[in-house]
Amino acid sequence: MKILFSLLVLLAGSPAAAQHAGHQSSPEETMASCPPEHAAMGHCTPALPEPPPQPAAPARQPTESCPPEHAAMGHCTPKETEPSTASPPAVALSGPENAADAVYGAGAMASARKAMLREHGDVPAHKLLIDRAEIRSRQGEDSYLVDTQAWYGGDIDKLWLKSEIEGGFNGGLDSAEVQALWSHAIGPWFDLQAGVRQDAGPGRDRTHFALGVQGLAPYWWETDAALFVSTKGEVTARLEAEHDARITQKLILQPRAEVGFSFQDTPELMAGAGITDASLGARLRYQIASTFSPYLGVEYERAFAGTARYRRLEGERAGGWNFLVGLRTWF
């Protein structure tokens, strides 16, 4: 037994045993350094070679032949097409102007086209508005004023008529004017107006060229601004603004302001250069019906500078309060 044990000790200390002992390294090290002869003896496993890199898939280019179902599956990319700006082919315009006449008859189609135009906004409309028909009371000097507008036309162009008449119950007519204007919409809120204005009254016979704008300003202010040039070269202007403030569905408070300008001194018209006169007031009306609204109001009116001087020379007051009773109606 002693002899056999000695032989085993000698075999363990031999060079071959020492060589095999070096193979007890970590698996990573074995994988990294595994000669072929060791791999053949099963002492280690050589590292597998990395697969060669795959070539990148080519980017899909838009193609003309890409049905929608293939594009939905990602098989192709449809080519974007821009809308054509070319003129239609001549054959498309070679037919009759109203081809439906050949099928339904010209008479039937004429009435159909007229109905279509009417239903799509080409509807002439008209309105007569008596904005102020009132009695003005001022310290026993009662007077009247009638302010009327009427128009007829479509959405874009209208014939617009305006008139304003003032007078005293004891002194007759003070002034009157009538305007005939072409009114053209220059936006959703305003019209450009141009035409003529004819004045009448003692010493006031004048014909003016009128140019202005009328419409709805921000915060729902009805605005009317106009420049006038008379046949005698006198240049004047006027600015009016009013606003309907609904207290209830039927009770409406309407503040109103008006300012007149003259670019020259005109004694014949009792108008001085600069701001000639201005008024500021409010009317409270009750809307019995949408077309019939009586009102009460108060207004302060004053002339300035040369205009005030002319009035004093004629024995008139430069300014004062007016108490108003009137009616607003339209048809």
Short mmCIF file of C-alpha atoms in Angstrom, two decimals:
data_model
loop_
_atom_site.label_atom_id
_atom_site.label_comp_id
_atom_site.label_asym_id
_atom_site.label_seq_id
_atom_site.Cartn_x
_atom_site.Cartn_y
_atom_site.Cartn_z
CA MET A 1 0.00 0.00 0.00
CA LYS A 2 2.79 2.40 0.84
CA ILE A 3 4.31 1.78 -2.62
CA LEU A 4 0.96 2.47 -4.37
CA PHE A 5 0.36 5.73 -2.41
CA SER A 6 3.83 6.93 -3.36
CA LEU A 7 3.15 6.36 -7.07
CA LEU A 8 -0.05 8.48 -6.89
CA VAL A 9 1.82 11.40 -5.25
CA LEU A 10 4.44 11.31 -8.00
CA LEU A 11 1.80 11.38 -10.75
CA ALA A 12 0.09 14.46 -9.17
CA GLY A 13 3.34 16.42 -9.16
CA SER A 14 4.24 15.59 -12.80
CA PRO A 15 4.47 18.39 -15.59
CA ALA A 16 1.33 17.11 -17.31
CA ALA A 17 -0.66 17.59 -14.16
CA ALA A 18 0.72 21.09 -13.79
CA GLN A 19 -0.19 21.81 -17.43
CA HIS A 20 -3.83 20.67 -16.90
CA ALA A 21 -4.03 22.63 -13.68
CA GLY A 22 -3.61 25.86 -15.71
CA HIS A 23 -6.87 25.03 -17.52
CA GLN A 24 -8.94 25.78 -14.36
CA SER A 25 -9.38 29.47 -15.37
CA SER A 26 -12.67 31.42 -15.68
CA PRO A 27 -15.01 30.54 -18.56
CA GLU A 28 -14.60 34.03 -20.07
CA GLU A 29 -10.79 33.67 -20.14
CA THR A 30 -11.12 30.17 -21.58
CA MET A 31 -13.42 31.39 -24.29
CA ALA A 32 -11.06 34.24 -25.16
CA SER A 33 -7.82 32.08 -25.27
CA CYS A 34 -8.73 28.62 -26.48
CA PRO A 35 -6.16 27.26 -28.94
CA PRO A 36 -7.48 24.74 -31.44
CA GLU A 37 -5.49 21.83 -29.93
CA HIS A 38 -7.06 22.47 -26.50
CA ALA A 39 -10.48 22.78 -28.04
CA ALA A 40 -9.89 19.44 -29.81
CA MET A 41 -9.13 17.85 -26.42
CA GLY A 42 -12.33 19.29 -24.97
CA HIS A 43 -10.46 21.48 -22.49
CA CYS A 44 -12.14 24.69 -23.61
CA THR A 45 -14.70 26.07 -26.02
CA PRO A 46 -13.49 28.56 -28.59
CA ALA A 47 -15.38 31.82 -28.90
CA LEU A 48 -17.82 31.83 -31.77
CA PRO A 49 -16.96 34.35 -34.50
CA GLU A 50 -19.29 37.33 -34.66
CA PRO A 51 -21.67 37.29 -37.65
CA PRO A 52 -20.73 39.70 -40.41
CA PRO A 53 -22.80 42.95 -40.29
CA GLN A 54 -25.92 42.88 -42.40
CA PRO A 55 -26.17 45.58 -45.06
CA ALA A 56 -28.65 48.33 -44.15
CA ALA A 57 -32.00 48.08 -45.83
CA PRO A 58 -32.25 50.68 -48.56
CA ALA A 59 -34.64 53.55 -47.78
CA ARG A 60 -37.93 53.21 -49.56
CA GLN A 61 -38.25 55.72 -52.29
CA PRO A 62 -41.65 57.09 -53.21
CA THR A 63 -42.97 55.15 -56.13
CA GLU A 64 -45.72 56.03 -58.53
CA SER A 65 -47.13 52.48 -58.44
CA CYS A 66 -47.97 52.19 -54.76
CA PRO A 67 -51.56 51.15 -54.16
CA PRO A 68 -53.08 52.42 -50.91
CA GLU A 69 -53.36 48.92 -49.42
CA HIS A 70 -49.63 48.31 -49.97
CA ALA A 71 -48.78 51.70 -48.50
CA ALA A 72 -50.89 50.85 -45.43
CA MET A 73 -48.78 47.68 -44.91
CA GLY A 74 -45.53 49.61 -45.24
CA HIS A 75 -44.50 47.87 -48.44
CA CYS A 76 -44.04 51.08 -50.37
CA THR A 77 -44.33 54.83 -50.09
CA PRO A 78 -46.75 56.56 -52.41
CA LYS A 79 -45.36 59.45 -54.35
CA GLU A 80 -46.82 62.79 -53.40
CA THR A 81 -48.45 64.52 -56.28
CA GLU A 82 -49.02 68.27 -56.44
CA PRO A 83 -52.31 69.58 -57.77
CA SER A 84 -52.08 70.52 -61.36
CA THR A 85 -52.15 74.21 -62.20
CA ALA A 86 -52.42 73.66 -65.89
CA SER A 87 -55.44 74.86 -67.78
CA PRO A 88 -58.14 72.28 -68.45
CA PRO A 89 -57.96 70.60 -71.81
CA ALA A 90 -59.77 72.28 -74.65
CA VAL A 91 -62.23 69.42 -74.95
CA ALA A 92 -63.46 70.16 -71.43
CA LEU A 93 -64.62 73.59 -72.60
CA SER A 94 -65.95 72.53 -75.95
CA GLY A 95 -69.45 71.68 -74.70
CA PRO A 96 -72.42 74.02 -74.30
CA GLU A 97 -72.32 76.59 -71.50
CA ASN A 98 -75.37 75.10 -69.83
CA ALA A 99 -75.27 71.42 -70.63
CA ALA A 100 -78.19 70.66 -68.33
CA ASP A 101 -80.47 72.60 -70.70
CA ALA A 102 -80.16 69.73 -73.17
CA VAL A 103 -81.59 67.33 -70.58
CA TYR A 104 -84.13 69.36 -68.59
CA GLY A 105 -84.90 72.22 -70.98
CA ALA A 106 -83.75 75.84 -70.92
CA GLY A 107 -86.92 77.09 -69.21
CA ALA A 108 -86.73 74.66 -66.33
CA MET A 109 -83.04 75.30 -65.80
CA ALA A 110 -83.47 79.09 -65.93
CA SER A 111 -85.88 79.00 -62.99
CA ALA A 112 -83.59 76.53 -61.19
CA ARG A 113 -80.59 78.83 -61.61
CA LYS A 114 -82.60 81.81 -60.39
CA ALA A 115 -83.66 79.88 -57.29
CA MET A 116 -80.07 78.83 -56.65
CA LEU A 117 -78.83 82.41 -56.90
CA ARG A 118 -81.56 83.57 -54.53
CA GLU A 119 -80.82 80.84 -51.99
CA HIS A 120 -77.08 81.51 -52.07
CA GLY A 121 -77.23 85.17 -51.11
CA ASP A 122 -77.82 87.16 -54.28
CA VAL A 123 -81.01 88.58 -52.83
CA PRO A 124 -81.83 92.26 -53.30
CA ALA A 125 -83.18 93.64 -50.05
CA HIS A 126 -84.45 97.01 -48.90
CA LYS A 127 -85.17 98.91 -45.72
CA LEU A 128 -86.63 102.24 -44.71
CA LEU A 129 -85.47 103.39 -41.28
CA ILE A 130 -86.82 106.47 -39.53
CA ASP A 131 -84.09 106.60 -36.91
CA ARG A 132 -85.21 109.81 -35.23
CA ALA A 133 -88.58 111.50 -35.61
CA GLU A 134 -88.63 113.72 -32.59
CA ILE A 135 -89.81 116.92 -30.96
CA ARG A 136 -87.02 118.90 -29.34
CA SER A 137 -87.93 121.20 -26.49
CA ARG A 138 -85.49 123.90 -25.32
CA GLN A 139 -86.72 126.73 -23.10
CA GLY A 140 -89.84 127.30 -25.13
CA GLU A 141 -88.08 127.02 -28.49
CA ASP A 142 -89.66 123.82 -29.64
CA SER A 143 -88.44 122.32 -32.89
CA TYR A 144 -88.56 119.07 -34.77
CA LEU A 145 -86.06 116.75 -36.45
CA VAL A 146 -86.58 113.84 -38.82
CA ASP A 147 -83.59 111.62 -39.60
CA THR A 148 -84.29 108.94 -42.22
CA GLN A 149 -82.26 106.36 -44.10
CA ALA A 150 -83.27 103.92 -46.82
CA TRP A 151 -81.31 101.44 -48.86
CA TYR A 152 -81.82 98.89 -51.60
CA GLY A 153 -79.38 96.33 -52.98
CA GLY A 154 -77.44 93.15 -52.34
CA ASP A 155 -74.72 92.09 -49.95
CA ILE A 156 -71.97 94.09 -51.65
CA ASP A 157 -73.52 97.06 -53.44
CA LYS A 158 -76.51 99.16 -52.43
CA LEU A 159 -78.23 102.39 -53.26
CA TRP A 160 -78.29 104.33 -49.96
CA LEU A 161 -80.46 107.37 -49.31
CA LYS A 162 -80.20 109.64 -46.28
CA SER A 163 -82.17 112.69 -45.28
CA GLU A 164 -82.29 114.99 -42.29
CA ILE A 165 -84.80 117.78 -41.79
CA GLU A 166 -84.81 120.32 -38.96
CA GLY A 167 -87.17 123.14 -38.29
CA GLY A 168 -89.04 125.12 -35.69
CA PHE A 169 -92.75 125.04 -35.09
CA ASN A 170 -92.79 128.82 -35.23
CA GLY A 171 -90.02 129.60 -37.73
CA GLY A 172 -90.49 127.05 -40.46
CA LEU A 173 -87.72 125.00 -42.05
CA ASP A 174 -84.19 125.56 -40.73
CA SER A 175 -82.26 123.08 -42.84
CA ALA A 176 -82.80 120.01 -44.95
CA GLU A 177 -80.48 117.68 -46.75
CA VAL A 178 -80.81 114.60 -48.94
CA GLN A 179 -77.98 112.26 -49.86
CA ALA A 180 -77.98 109.69 -52.68
CA LEU A 181 -75.03 107.33 -52.24
CA TRP A 182 -73.55 104.23 -53.77
CA SER A 183 -72.61 101.99 -50.86
CA HIS A 184 -70.01 99.28 -51.41
CA ALA A 185 -68.98 96.75 -48.76
CA ILE A 186 -65.24 97.01 -48.06
CA GLY A 187 -65.30 94.41 -45.31
CA PRO A 188 -67.70 92.52 -43.07
CA TRP A 189 -68.37 95.59 -40.93
CA PHE A 190 -68.07 98.73 -43.08
CA ASP A 191 -69.32 100.17 -46.35
CA LEU A 192 -67.62 102.82 -48.44
CA GLN A 193 -70.15 105.39 -49.58
CA ALA A 194 -69.90 108.00 -52.31
CA GLY A 195 -72.46 110.20 -53.99
CA VAL A 196 -74.11 113.61 -53.83
CA ARG A 197 -75.80 115.64 -51.12
CA GLN A 198 -78.29 118.39 -51.74
CA ASP A 199 -79.02 120.99 -49.06
CA ALA A 200 -82.06 123.19 -48.80
CA GLY A 201 -83.10 125.93 -46.43
CA PRO A 202 -82.66 129.68 -45.99
CA GLY A 203 -79.27 130.48 -47.58
CA ARG A 204 -78.22 126.85 -47.56
CA ASP A 205 -78.84 125.72 -51.13
CA ARG A 206 -75.77 123.68 -51.89
CA THR A 207 -74.78 120.57 -53.80
CA HIS A 208 -71.97 118.53 -52.28
CA PHE A 209 -69.88 115.58 -53.30
CA ALA A 210 -70.01 113.12 -50.42
CA LEU A 211 -67.48 110.44 -49.50
CA GLY A 212 -67.54 108.43 -46.30
CA VAL A 213 -67.73 105.16 -44.45
CA GLN A 214 -70.60 103.69 -42.47
CA GLY A 215 -70.69 100.55 -40.41
CA LEU A 216 -70.30 98.85 -37.08
CA ALA A 217 -67.20 99.83 -35.11
CA PRO A 218 -65.78 97.76 -32.22
CA TYR A 219 -68.02 97.49 -29.15
CA TRP A 220 -71.09 97.69 -31.42
CA TRP A 221 -70.99 101.41 -32.16
CA GLU A 222 -72.92 102.36 -35.28
CA THR A 223 -70.62 104.84 -36.98
CA ASP A 224 -71.11 107.22 -39.90
CA ALA A 225 -68.25 109.47 -41.02
CA ALA A 226 -68.38 111.59 -44.17
CA LEU A 227 -66.48 114.32 -45.97
CA PHE A 228 -68.37 116.85 -48.11
CA VAL A 229 -67.09 119.17 -50.83
CA SER A 230 -69.65 121.68 -52.10
CA THR A 231 -69.84 123.09 -55.60
CA LYS A 232 -68.63 126.38 -54.09
CA GLY A 233 -65.45 124.75 -52.79
CA GLU A 234 -66.50 124.48 -49.13
CA VAL A 235 -65.14 121.42 -47.36
CA THR A 236 -66.96 120.09 -44.31
CA ALA A 237 -67.11 116.82 -42.43
CA ARG A 238 -69.35 115.04 -39.97
CA LEU A 239 -68.92 112.16 -37.55
CA GLU A 240 -71.82 110.34 -35.88
CA ALA A 241 -71.81 107.40 -33.49
CA GLU A 242 -74.51 105.64 -31.51
CA HIS A 243 -74.81 102.45 -29.50
CA ASP A 244 -77.79 100.33 -28.42
CA ALA A 245 -77.43 99.16 -24.82
CA ARG A 246 -80.21 96.72 -23.94
CA ILE A 247 -81.42 97.13 -20.37
CA THR A 248 -84.08 94.49 -21.00
CA GLN A 249 -85.28 92.78 -24.17
CA LYS A 250 -87.58 95.75 -24.86
CA LEU A 251 -86.01 98.68 -22.99
CA ILE A 252 -83.00 100.10 -24.86
CA LEU A 253 -80.72 102.99 -23.91
CA GLN A 254 -79.03 104.63 -26.87
CA PRO A 255 -76.18 107.10 -26.23
CA ARG A 256 -75.43 109.18 -29.28
CA ALA A 257 -72.73 111.71 -30.26
CA GLU A 258 -72.27 113.92 -33.32
CA VAL A 259 -69.47 116.32 -34.27
CA GLY A 260 -69.29 118.71 -37.25
CA PHE A 261 -66.16 120.19 -38.84
CA SER A 262 -65.54 122.96 -41.34
CA PHE A 263 -62.21 123.51 -43.08
CA GLN A 264 -62.92 127.18 -43.72
CA ASP A 265 -64.94 130.07 -42.39
CA THR A 266 -68.31 130.32 -44.18
CA PRO A 267 -70.43 133.22 -42.89
CA GLU A 268 -73.20 132.38 -45.35
CA LEU A 269 -73.67 129.06 -43.57
CA MET A 270 -72.90 130.49 -40.10
CA ALA A 271 -70.01 128.04 -39.85
CA GLY A 272 -66.58 128.92 -38.49
CA ALA A 273 -63.37 127.09 -39.28
CA GLY A 274 -62.65 124.10 -37.03
CA ILE A 275 -65.18 122.22 -34.95
CA THR A 276 -68.48 123.87 -35.75
CA ASP A 277 -70.83 122.10 -33.34
CA ALA A 278 -71.23 118.95 -31.30
CA SER A 279 -74.00 117.15 -29.46
CA LEU A 280 -74.07 114.40 -26.87
CA GLY A 281 -77.23 112.75 -25.64
CA ALA A 282 -79.10 109.60 -24.76
CA ARG A 283 -82.46 108.20 -25.79
CA LEU A 284 -84.38 105.60 -23.82
CA ARG A 285 -86.80 103.75 -26.05
CA TYR A 286 -89.32 101.03 -25.42
CA GLN A 287 -89.65 98.49 -28.20
CA ILE A 288 -93.36 97.80 -28.42
CA ALA A 289 -92.64 95.82 -31.57
CA SER A 290 -89.40 95.29 -33.43
CA THR A 291 -90.49 97.97 -35.91
CA PHE A 292 -92.05 100.46 -33.51
CA SER A 293 -90.19 102.09 -30.59
CA PRO A 294 -91.18 105.42 -28.96
CA TYR A 295 -88.55 107.10 -26.84
CA LEU A 296 -87.67 109.87 -24.42
CA GLY A 297 -84.29 111.51 -24.32
CA VAL A 298 -82.07 114.39 -23.44
CA GLU A 299 -79.27 115.98 -25.44
CA TYR A 300 -76.78 118.76 -24.96
CA GLU A 301 -75.82 120.68 -28.09
CA ARG A 302 -73.20 123.40 -28.43
CA ALA A 303 -71.52 125.43 -31.13
CA PHE A 304 -67.85 126.36 -30.96
CA ALA A 305 -65.55 129.19 -31.98
CA GLY A 306 -66.69 131.04 -35.10
CA THR A 307 -69.94 129.11 -35.35
CA ALA A 308 -70.90 130.13 -31.81
CA ARG A 309 -70.06 133.76 -32.66
CA TYR A 310 -72.30 133.69 -35.73
CA ARG A 311 -75.18 132.29 -33.69
CA ARG A 312 -74.87 134.97 -31.03
CA LEU A 313 -74.88 137.64 -33.75
CA GLU A 314 -78.19 136.20 -34.96
CA GLY A 315 -79.60 136.29 -31.45
CA GLU A 316 -79.36 132.52 -30.94
CA ARG A 317 -77.82 130.60 -28.07
CA ALA A 318 -74.49 128.88 -28.59
CA GLY A 319 -75.64 125.81 -26.72
CA GLY A 320 -78.23 124.26 -24.45
CA TRP A 321 -80.20 121.22 -23.40
CA ASN A 322 -82.88 119.62 -25.54
CA PHE A 323 -85.54 117.36 -24.09
CA LEU A 324 -86.66 114.85 -26.66
CA VAL A 325 -89.83 112.90 -27.40
CA GLY A 326 -89.73 110.76 -30.49
CA LEU A 327 -90.28 107.58 -32.41
CA ARG A 328 -87.98 105.08 -34.11
CA THR A 329 -89.52 102.82 -36.72
CA TRP A 330 -88.55 100.89 -39.82
CA PHE A 331 -90.15 98.98 -42.66
#
